[in-house]
Amino acid sequence: ARKGVPPTIKLDGKYKFVDAMEKIMPEGAPSLLECSSLTIEGEVVLAKGVIFKGHVVVRNGSDEPKTLTAGTYGSLNTKKMTFDL
């Protein structure tokens, strides 16, 4: 879907250090095979089995971390999809 081009990933400033990556995906990385861009705003934890497709924004406006449960987020048929936690 991306023709060898890696997805554009933008993470919240809370994840600027390598050790913070373990907090965002404690059970392993999500599938990005069909993801063109991913933006994460706020403290988000990605559960095992998360799949991103197309252009996706995940937002958590609270001060507490929230978990994005396993499932497919996004679509190859839309410009951008936003998921508020």
Short mmCIF file of N, CA and C in Angstrom, two decimals:
data_model
loop_
_atom_site.label_atom_id
_atom_site.label_comp_id
_atom_site.label_asym_id
_atom_site.label_seq_id
_atom_site.Cartn_x
_atom_site.Cartn_y
_atom_site.Cartn_z
N ALA A 1 0.83 -1.20 0.00
CA ALA A 1 0.00 0.00 0.00
C ALA A 1 0.86 1.25 0.00
N ARG A 2 2.03 1.19 0.70
CA ARG A 2 2.90 2.37 0.79
C ARG A 2 4.01 2.34 -0.25
N LYS A 3 4.15 1.24 -0.97
CA LYS A 3 5.17 1.09 -2.02
C LYS A 3 6.58 1.31 -1.48
N GLY A 4 6.88 0.72 -0.33
CA GLY A 4 8.21 0.80 0.25
C GLY A 4 8.52 2.06 1.04
N VAL A 5 7.59 2.99 1.10
CA VAL A 5 7.80 4.24 1.84
C VAL A 5 7.32 4.04 3.27
N PRO A 6 8.18 4.30 4.27
CA PRO A 6 7.74 4.11 5.66
C PRO A 6 6.67 5.13 6.04
N PRO A 7 5.83 4.79 7.03
CA PRO A 7 4.80 5.74 7.47
C PRO A 7 5.41 6.93 8.20
N THR A 8 4.70 8.04 8.17
CA THR A 8 5.08 9.22 8.95
C THR A 8 4.51 9.03 10.35
N ILE A 9 5.36 9.05 11.36
CA ILE A 9 4.92 8.83 12.75
C ILE A 9 5.20 10.09 13.55
N LYS A 10 4.18 10.62 14.22
CA LYS A 10 4.33 11.78 15.11
C LYS A 10 3.79 11.38 16.48
N LEU A 11 4.68 11.36 17.47
CA LEU A 11 4.28 10.99 18.83
C LEU A 11 4.26 12.22 19.72
N ASP A 12 3.37 12.20 20.72
CA ASP A 12 3.31 13.25 21.72
C ASP A 12 4.68 13.44 22.36
N GLY A 13 4.97 14.64 22.82
CA GLY A 13 6.24 14.95 23.46
C GLY A 13 6.58 14.08 24.66
N LYS A 14 5.57 13.44 25.24
CA LYS A 14 5.81 12.54 26.38
C LYS A 14 6.65 11.33 25.97
N TYR A 15 6.75 11.09 24.68
CA TYR A 15 7.45 9.90 24.18
C TYR A 15 8.74 10.23 23.46
N LYS A 16 9.44 11.30 23.89
CA LYS A 16 10.65 11.69 23.18
C LYS A 16 11.88 10.87 23.55
N PHE A 17 11.81 10.10 24.63
CA PHE A 17 12.95 9.27 25.02
C PHE A 17 12.64 7.80 24.77
N VAL A 18 13.67 7.04 24.50
CA VAL A 18 13.51 5.62 24.13
C VAL A 18 12.77 4.83 25.20
N ASP A 19 13.05 5.06 26.49
CA ASP A 19 12.40 4.29 27.55
C ASP A 19 10.89 4.53 27.58
N ALA A 20 10.43 5.68 27.08
CA ALA A 20 9.00 5.96 27.03
C ALA A 20 8.30 5.09 26.00
N MET A 21 9.04 4.58 25.02
CA MET A 21 8.44 3.72 24.00
C MET A 21 7.91 2.43 24.63
N GLU A 22 8.54 1.98 25.69
CA GLU A 22 8.06 0.78 26.38
C GLU A 22 6.71 1.04 27.05
N LYS A 23 6.45 2.27 27.41
CA LYS A 23 5.17 2.62 28.04
C LYS A 23 4.05 2.67 27.01
N ILE A 24 4.35 3.14 25.81
CA ILE A 24 3.31 3.29 24.79
C ILE A 24 2.94 1.93 24.18
N MET A 25 3.89 1.01 24.12
CA MET A 25 3.59 -0.32 23.55
C MET A 25 4.28 -1.42 24.35
N PRO A 26 3.76 -1.65 25.57
CA PRO A 26 4.38 -2.64 26.45
C PRO A 26 4.30 -4.08 25.95
N GLU A 27 3.36 -4.36 25.04
CA GLU A 27 3.19 -5.72 24.54
C GLU A 27 3.67 -5.86 23.10
N GLY A 28 4.45 -4.90 22.63
CA GLY A 28 4.97 -4.95 21.27
C GLY A 28 4.36 -3.88 20.38
N ALA A 29 4.99 -3.68 19.25
CA ALA A 29 4.59 -2.64 18.31
C ALA A 29 3.30 -3.00 17.58
N PRO A 30 2.52 -1.98 17.22
CA PRO A 30 1.31 -2.22 16.43
C PRO A 30 1.69 -2.54 14.98
N SER A 31 0.73 -3.05 14.22
CA SER A 31 0.95 -3.28 12.80
C SER A 31 0.81 -1.96 12.05
N LEU A 32 1.84 -1.63 11.27
CA LEU A 32 1.84 -0.40 10.47
C LEU A 32 1.96 -0.71 8.98
N LEU A 33 1.74 -1.97 8.60
CA LEU A 33 1.95 -2.39 7.22
C LEU A 33 1.16 -1.57 6.21
N GLU A 34 -0.06 -1.18 6.57
CA GLU A 34 -0.90 -0.41 5.65
C GLU A 34 -1.15 1.01 6.16
N CYS A 35 -0.29 1.46 7.08
CA CYS A 35 -0.42 2.80 7.67
C CYS A 35 0.43 3.79 6.89
N SER A 36 -0.18 4.92 6.51
CA SER A 36 0.56 5.98 5.81
C SER A 36 1.08 7.01 6.79
N SER A 37 0.26 7.34 7.80
CA SER A 37 0.70 8.27 8.84
C SER A 37 -0.04 7.97 10.13
N LEU A 38 0.67 8.18 11.24
CA LEU A 38 0.11 7.96 12.57
C LEU A 38 0.54 9.11 13.46
N THR A 39 -0.46 9.74 14.11
CA THR A 39 -0.20 10.80 15.07
C THR A 39 -0.82 10.38 16.40
N ILE A 40 -0.03 10.43 17.47
CA ILE A 40 -0.54 10.12 18.80
C ILE A 40 -0.39 11.37 19.66
N GLU A 41 -1.53 11.84 20.21
CA GLU A 41 -1.56 13.03 21.05
C GLU A 41 -2.01 12.63 22.44
N GLY A 42 -1.22 12.98 23.45
CA GLY A 42 -1.54 12.62 24.82
C GLY A 42 -0.95 11.27 25.18
N GLU A 43 -1.24 10.83 26.41
CA GLU A 43 -0.72 9.56 26.91
C GLU A 43 -1.60 8.41 26.47
N VAL A 44 -1.10 7.61 25.55
CA VAL A 44 -1.84 6.50 24.98
C VAL A 44 -1.00 5.24 25.13
N VAL A 45 -1.65 4.14 25.50
CA VAL A 45 -1.00 2.83 25.57
C VAL A 45 -1.64 1.97 24.48
N LEU A 46 -0.80 1.35 23.65
CA LEU A 46 -1.30 0.52 22.57
C LEU A 46 -1.32 -0.94 23.02
N ALA A 47 -2.50 -1.54 23.04
CA ALA A 47 -2.64 -2.94 23.43
C ALA A 47 -2.10 -3.84 22.32
N LYS A 48 -1.83 -5.07 22.67
CA LYS A 48 -1.42 -6.06 21.68
C LYS A 48 -2.56 -6.25 20.68
N GLY A 49 -2.23 -6.33 19.39
CA GLY A 49 -3.25 -6.56 18.38
C GLY A 49 -3.81 -5.30 17.75
N VAL A 50 -3.16 -4.14 17.95
CA VAL A 50 -3.61 -2.90 17.32
C VAL A 50 -3.05 -2.86 15.89
N ILE A 51 -3.93 -2.52 14.94
CA ILE A 51 -3.55 -2.41 13.53
C ILE A 51 -3.97 -1.02 13.04
N PHE A 52 -3.03 -0.30 12.44
CA PHE A 52 -3.34 1.01 11.87
C PHE A 52 -3.31 0.93 10.36
N LYS A 53 -4.31 1.57 9.72
CA LYS A 53 -4.40 1.61 8.25
C LYS A 53 -4.65 3.03 7.80
N GLY A 54 -3.99 3.44 6.74
CA GLY A 54 -4.20 4.77 6.18
C GLY A 54 -3.61 5.86 7.08
N HIS A 55 -4.34 6.97 7.19
CA HIS A 55 -3.91 8.13 7.99
C HIS A 55 -4.73 8.14 9.27
N VAL A 56 -4.05 8.01 10.42
CA VAL A 56 -4.74 7.85 11.70
C VAL A 56 -4.21 8.84 12.73
N VAL A 57 -5.14 9.42 13.52
CA VAL A 57 -4.80 10.25 14.67
C VAL A 57 -5.48 9.62 15.89
N VAL A 58 -4.71 9.41 16.96
CA VAL A 58 -5.25 8.91 18.22
C VAL A 58 -5.02 10.00 19.25
N ARG A 59 -6.12 10.44 19.92
CA ARG A 59 -6.01 11.54 20.89
C ARG A 59 -6.53 11.13 22.26
N ASN A 60 -5.78 11.51 23.27
CA ASN A 60 -6.21 11.37 24.66
C ASN A 60 -6.05 12.74 25.29
N GLY A 61 -7.16 13.43 25.53
CA GLY A 61 -7.11 14.77 26.09
C GLY A 61 -7.03 14.81 27.61
N SER A 62 -7.08 13.65 28.27
CA SER A 62 -7.04 13.63 29.74
C SER A 62 -5.60 13.57 30.24
N ASP A 63 -5.45 13.74 31.54
CA ASP A 63 -4.12 13.67 32.15
C ASP A 63 -3.71 12.25 32.49
N GLU A 64 -4.64 11.32 32.38
CA GLU A 64 -4.37 9.91 32.70
C GLU A 64 -4.13 9.12 31.42
N PRO A 65 -3.21 8.14 31.46
CA PRO A 65 -3.03 7.31 30.27
C PRO A 65 -4.27 6.49 29.95
N LYS A 66 -4.56 6.32 28.67
CA LYS A 66 -5.69 5.51 28.25
C LYS A 66 -5.21 4.49 27.23
N THR A 67 -5.84 3.31 27.23
CA THR A 67 -5.41 2.22 26.36
C THR A 67 -6.27 2.14 25.11
N LEU A 68 -5.61 2.03 23.98
CA LEU A 68 -6.28 1.75 22.71
C LEU A 68 -6.32 0.23 22.58
N THR A 69 -7.51 -0.33 22.65
CA THR A 69 -7.67 -1.78 22.67
C THR A 69 -7.38 -2.40 21.30
N ALA A 70 -7.17 -3.70 21.30
CA ALA A 70 -6.88 -4.42 20.06
C ALA A 70 -7.97 -4.18 19.03
N GLY A 71 -7.58 -4.03 17.79
CA GLY A 71 -8.53 -3.82 16.71
C GLY A 71 -7.88 -3.07 15.57
N THR A 72 -8.64 -2.85 14.53
CA THR A 72 -8.15 -2.12 13.36
C THR A 72 -8.66 -0.69 13.41
N TYR A 73 -7.75 0.25 13.26
CA TYR A 73 -8.07 1.68 13.32
C TYR A 73 -7.64 2.31 12.01
N GLY A 74 -8.58 2.99 11.37
CA GLY A 74 -8.29 3.65 10.11
C GLY A 74 -8.90 2.91 8.95
N SER A 75 -8.64 3.43 7.78
CA SER A 75 -9.19 2.86 6.56
C SER A 75 -8.34 3.33 5.40
N LEU A 76 -8.21 2.51 4.41
CA LEU A 76 -7.48 2.90 3.22
C LEU A 76 -8.34 3.75 2.29
N ASN A 77 -9.63 3.88 2.61
CA ASN A 77 -10.57 4.59 1.73
C ASN A 77 -10.86 6.01 2.16
N THR A 78 -10.25 6.49 3.24
CA THR A 78 -10.54 7.84 3.73
C THR A 78 -9.27 8.65 3.85
N LYS A 79 -9.42 9.95 3.91
CA LYS A 79 -8.27 10.86 4.03
C LYS A 79 -7.58 10.70 5.38
N LYS A 80 -8.34 10.85 6.48
CA LYS A 80 -7.76 10.74 7.82
C LYS A 80 -8.88 10.37 8.78
N MET A 81 -8.57 9.48 9.73
CA MET A 81 -9.54 9.11 10.76
C MET A 81 -8.95 9.45 12.11
N THR A 82 -9.78 10.04 12.99
CA THR A 82 -9.36 10.44 14.32
C THR A 82 -10.12 9.62 15.34
N PHE A 83 -9.40 9.11 16.34
CA PHE A 83 -10.01 8.32 17.42
C PHE A 83 -9.71 9.03 18.73
N ASP A 84 -10.75 9.49 19.42
CA ASP A 84 -10.61 10.14 20.73
C ASP A 84 -10.84 9.13 21.82
N LEU A 85 -9.94 9.07 22.78
CA LEU A 85 -10.06 8.14 23.90
C LEU A 85 -10.62 8.84 25.11
#
